[in-house]
CSV table of C-alpha atoms in Angstrom, one decimal:
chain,number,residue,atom,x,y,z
A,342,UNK,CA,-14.7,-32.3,33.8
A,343,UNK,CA,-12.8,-30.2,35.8
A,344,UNK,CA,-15.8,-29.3,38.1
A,345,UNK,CA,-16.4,-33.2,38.3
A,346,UNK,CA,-12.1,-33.4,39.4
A,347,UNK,CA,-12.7,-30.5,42.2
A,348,UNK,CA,-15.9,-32.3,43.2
A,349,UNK,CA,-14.3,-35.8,43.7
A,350,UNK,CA,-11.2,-33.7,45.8
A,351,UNK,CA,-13.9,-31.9,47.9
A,352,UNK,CA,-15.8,-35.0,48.9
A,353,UNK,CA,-12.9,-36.7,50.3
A,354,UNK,CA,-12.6,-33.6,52.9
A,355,UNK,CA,-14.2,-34.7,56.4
A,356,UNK,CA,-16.4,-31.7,56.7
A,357,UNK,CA,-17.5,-32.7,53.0
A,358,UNK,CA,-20.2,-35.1,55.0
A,359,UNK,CA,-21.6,-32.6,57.5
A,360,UNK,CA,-23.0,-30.3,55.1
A,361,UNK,CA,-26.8,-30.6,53.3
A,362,UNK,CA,-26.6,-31.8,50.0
A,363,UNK,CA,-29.1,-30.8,47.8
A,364,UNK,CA,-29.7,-32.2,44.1
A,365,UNK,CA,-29.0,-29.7,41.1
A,366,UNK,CA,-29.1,-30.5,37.7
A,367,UNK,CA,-27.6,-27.8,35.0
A,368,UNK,CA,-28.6,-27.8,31.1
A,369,UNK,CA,-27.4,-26.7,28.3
A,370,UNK,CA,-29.3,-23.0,27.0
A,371,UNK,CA,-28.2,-21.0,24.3
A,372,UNK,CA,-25.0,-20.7,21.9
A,373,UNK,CA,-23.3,-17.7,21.5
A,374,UNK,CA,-20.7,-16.2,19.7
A,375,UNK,CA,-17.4,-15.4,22.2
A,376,UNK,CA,-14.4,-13.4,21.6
A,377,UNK,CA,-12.3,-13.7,24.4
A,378,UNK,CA,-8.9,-11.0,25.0
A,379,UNK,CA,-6.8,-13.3,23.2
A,380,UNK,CA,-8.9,-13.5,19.7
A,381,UNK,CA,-9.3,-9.9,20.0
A,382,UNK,CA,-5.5,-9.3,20.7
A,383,UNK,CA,-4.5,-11.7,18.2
A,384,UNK,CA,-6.6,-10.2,15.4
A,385,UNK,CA,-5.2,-6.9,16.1
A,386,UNK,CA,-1.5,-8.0,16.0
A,387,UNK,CA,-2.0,-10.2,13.2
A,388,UNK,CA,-4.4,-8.2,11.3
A,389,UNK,CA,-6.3,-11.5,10.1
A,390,UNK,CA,-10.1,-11.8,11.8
A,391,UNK,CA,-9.9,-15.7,13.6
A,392,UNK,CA,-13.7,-16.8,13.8
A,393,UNK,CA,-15.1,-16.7,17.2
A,394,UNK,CA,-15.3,-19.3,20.0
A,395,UNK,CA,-19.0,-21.0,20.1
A,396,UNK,CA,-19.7,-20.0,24.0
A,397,UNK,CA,-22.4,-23.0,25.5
A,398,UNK,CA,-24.5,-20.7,28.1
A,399,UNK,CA,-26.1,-22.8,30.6
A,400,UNK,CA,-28.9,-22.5,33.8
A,401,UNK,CA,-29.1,-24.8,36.9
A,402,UNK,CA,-32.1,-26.0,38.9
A,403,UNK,CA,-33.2,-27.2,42.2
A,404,UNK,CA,-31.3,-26.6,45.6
A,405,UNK,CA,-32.3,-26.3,49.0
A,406,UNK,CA,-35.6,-25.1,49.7
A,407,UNK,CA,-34.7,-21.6,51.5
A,408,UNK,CA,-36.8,-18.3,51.6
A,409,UNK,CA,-35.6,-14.7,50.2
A,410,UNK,CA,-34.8,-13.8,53.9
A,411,UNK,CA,-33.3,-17.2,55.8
A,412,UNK,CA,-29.9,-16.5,56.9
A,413,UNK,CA,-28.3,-19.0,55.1
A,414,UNK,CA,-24.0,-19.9,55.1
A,415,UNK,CA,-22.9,-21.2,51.6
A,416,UNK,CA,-21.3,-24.5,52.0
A,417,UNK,CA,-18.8,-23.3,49.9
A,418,UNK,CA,-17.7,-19.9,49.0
A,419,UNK,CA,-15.7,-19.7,45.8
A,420,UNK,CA,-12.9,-17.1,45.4
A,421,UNK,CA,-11.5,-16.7,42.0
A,422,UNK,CA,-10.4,-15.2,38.9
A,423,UNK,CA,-12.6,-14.5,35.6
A,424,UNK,CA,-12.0,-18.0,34.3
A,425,UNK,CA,-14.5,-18.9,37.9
A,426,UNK,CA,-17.3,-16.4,36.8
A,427,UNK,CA,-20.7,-17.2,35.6
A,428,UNK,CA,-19.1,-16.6,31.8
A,429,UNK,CA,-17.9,-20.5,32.2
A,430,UNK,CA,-20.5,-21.9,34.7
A,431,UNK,CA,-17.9,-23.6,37.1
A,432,UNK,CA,-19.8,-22.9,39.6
A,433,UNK,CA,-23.1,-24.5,38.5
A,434,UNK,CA,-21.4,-27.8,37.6
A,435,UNK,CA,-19.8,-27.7,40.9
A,436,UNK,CA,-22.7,-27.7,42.7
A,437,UNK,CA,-24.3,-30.2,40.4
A,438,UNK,CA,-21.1,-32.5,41.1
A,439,UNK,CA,-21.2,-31.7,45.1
A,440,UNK,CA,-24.3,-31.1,45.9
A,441,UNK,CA,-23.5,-28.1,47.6
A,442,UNK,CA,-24.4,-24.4,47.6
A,443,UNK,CA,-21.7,-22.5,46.3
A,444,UNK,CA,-21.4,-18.4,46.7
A,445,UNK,CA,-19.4,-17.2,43.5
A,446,UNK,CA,-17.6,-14.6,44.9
A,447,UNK,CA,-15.0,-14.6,41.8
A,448,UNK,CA,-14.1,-11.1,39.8
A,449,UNK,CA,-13.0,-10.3,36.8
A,450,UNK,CA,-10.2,-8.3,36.1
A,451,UNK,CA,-9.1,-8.3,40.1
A,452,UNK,CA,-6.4,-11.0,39.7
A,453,UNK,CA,-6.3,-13.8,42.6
A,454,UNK,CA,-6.3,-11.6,45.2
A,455,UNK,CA,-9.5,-9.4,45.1
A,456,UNK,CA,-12.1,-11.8,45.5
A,457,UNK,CA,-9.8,-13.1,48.9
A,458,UNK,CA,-9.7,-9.7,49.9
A,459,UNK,CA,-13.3,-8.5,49.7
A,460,UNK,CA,-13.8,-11.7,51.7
A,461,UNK,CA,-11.8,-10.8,54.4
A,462,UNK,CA,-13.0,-7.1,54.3
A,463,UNK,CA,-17.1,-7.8,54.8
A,464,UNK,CA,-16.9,-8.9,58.6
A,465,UNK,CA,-20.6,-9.4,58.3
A,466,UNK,CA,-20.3,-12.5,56.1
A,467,UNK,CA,-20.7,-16.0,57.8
A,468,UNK,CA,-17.8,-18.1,56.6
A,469,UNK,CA,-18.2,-21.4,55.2
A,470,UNK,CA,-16.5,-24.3,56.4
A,471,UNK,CA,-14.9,-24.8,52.8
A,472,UNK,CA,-13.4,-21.8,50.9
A,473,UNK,CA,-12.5,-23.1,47.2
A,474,UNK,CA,-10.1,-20.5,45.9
A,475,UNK,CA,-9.1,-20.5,42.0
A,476,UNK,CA,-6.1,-18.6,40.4
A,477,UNK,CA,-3.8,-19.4,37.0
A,478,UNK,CA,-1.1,-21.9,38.1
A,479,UNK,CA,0.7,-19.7,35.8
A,480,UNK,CA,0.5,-16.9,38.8
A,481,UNK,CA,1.9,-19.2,41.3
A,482,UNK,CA,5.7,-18.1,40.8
A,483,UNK,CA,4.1,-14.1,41.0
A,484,UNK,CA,3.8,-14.3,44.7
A,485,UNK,CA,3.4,-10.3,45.8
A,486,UNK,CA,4.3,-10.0,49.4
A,487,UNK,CA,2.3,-6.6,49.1
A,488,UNK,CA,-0.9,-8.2,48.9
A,489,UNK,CA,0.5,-11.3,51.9
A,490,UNK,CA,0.9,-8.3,53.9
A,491,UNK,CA,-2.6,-7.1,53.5
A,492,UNK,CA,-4.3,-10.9,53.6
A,493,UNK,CA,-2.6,-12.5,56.7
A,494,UNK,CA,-3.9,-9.4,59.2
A,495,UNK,CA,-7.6,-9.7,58.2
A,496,UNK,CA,-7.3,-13.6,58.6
A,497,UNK,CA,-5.7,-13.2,61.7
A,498,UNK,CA,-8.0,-10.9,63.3
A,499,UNK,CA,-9.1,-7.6,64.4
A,500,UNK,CA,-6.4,-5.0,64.3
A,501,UNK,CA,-6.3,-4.3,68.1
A,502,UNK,CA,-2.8,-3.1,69.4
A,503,UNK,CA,-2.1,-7.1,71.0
A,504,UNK,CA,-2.5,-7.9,67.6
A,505,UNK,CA,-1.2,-5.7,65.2
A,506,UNK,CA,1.6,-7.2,63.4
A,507,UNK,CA,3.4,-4.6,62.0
A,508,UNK,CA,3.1,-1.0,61.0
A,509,UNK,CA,4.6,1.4,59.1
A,510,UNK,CA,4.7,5.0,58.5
A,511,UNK,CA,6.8,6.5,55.7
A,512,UNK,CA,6.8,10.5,55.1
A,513,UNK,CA,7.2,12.0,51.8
């Protein structure tokens, strides 16, 4: 459902209609047992086993037809948290809702900002005209200007001396 909400968002966007569609179709694999951080913390502090999550696993066909070495740009790269990786299969439903190709570049563990920054950082990766970037609203008020000082030069440019922002040397 949320997939299908991101989808309907993302196909009112003009470039939405210059990129190839393709048609994929995702289905429903294996169950699994899951124990995410919170069960495991919560049966820790509580010292009472909670039964685990049933985790759905799931695999997507079809896509464009492109060969091991084609040079291809993603439609749409998605930058993101844990809660974006394959664990949850946003990404498969998105493309099945879009019709897009999507390049997962989420991480876990490496908060909002990593997957951004490794972005930014590979200069040999062909940007896509949409970048879909997922974080916890709940980290919306935890706006580190450490990392806004890292992210705006590499969006900005080269660091050539016309273009250098700021610097800053401190001695200890």
């Amino acid at each position: 459902q949320v997939a299908q909400a991101v989808a309907d968002v993302l196909k009112t966007l003009p470039e939405y209609s210059t990129l190839e569609k393709s048609v994929y179709t995702v289905t429903a694999t294996e169950l699994t047992d899951y124990e995410g951080v919170y069960t495991t913390d919560l049966t820790r502090l509580c010292s009472t086993p909670l039964p685990k999550e049933q985790l759905q696993h799931y695999q997507i066909s079809g896509g464009p037809d492109t060969g091991l070495l084609d040079d291809v740009t993603p439609s749409i790269m998605l930058l993101g948290t844990s809660f974006s990786k394959e664990t949850f299969s946003f990404d498969m439903f998105l493309k099945e809702s879009t019709g897009l190709d999507i390049t997962n570049l989420s991480t876990d563990g490496g908060t909002k900002w990593y997957s951004f920054e490794r972005l930014l950082m590979n200069s040999g990766t062909s940007l896509p005209k949409i970048i879909l970037w997922e974080f916890p609203a709940i980290d919306i008020k935890g706006w580190e200007t450490t990392h806004m000082k890292r992210i705006i030069p590499m969006v900005y440019g080269p660091c050539v001396p016309e273009r250098i922002l700021r610097t800053e040397e401190r001695s200890i």
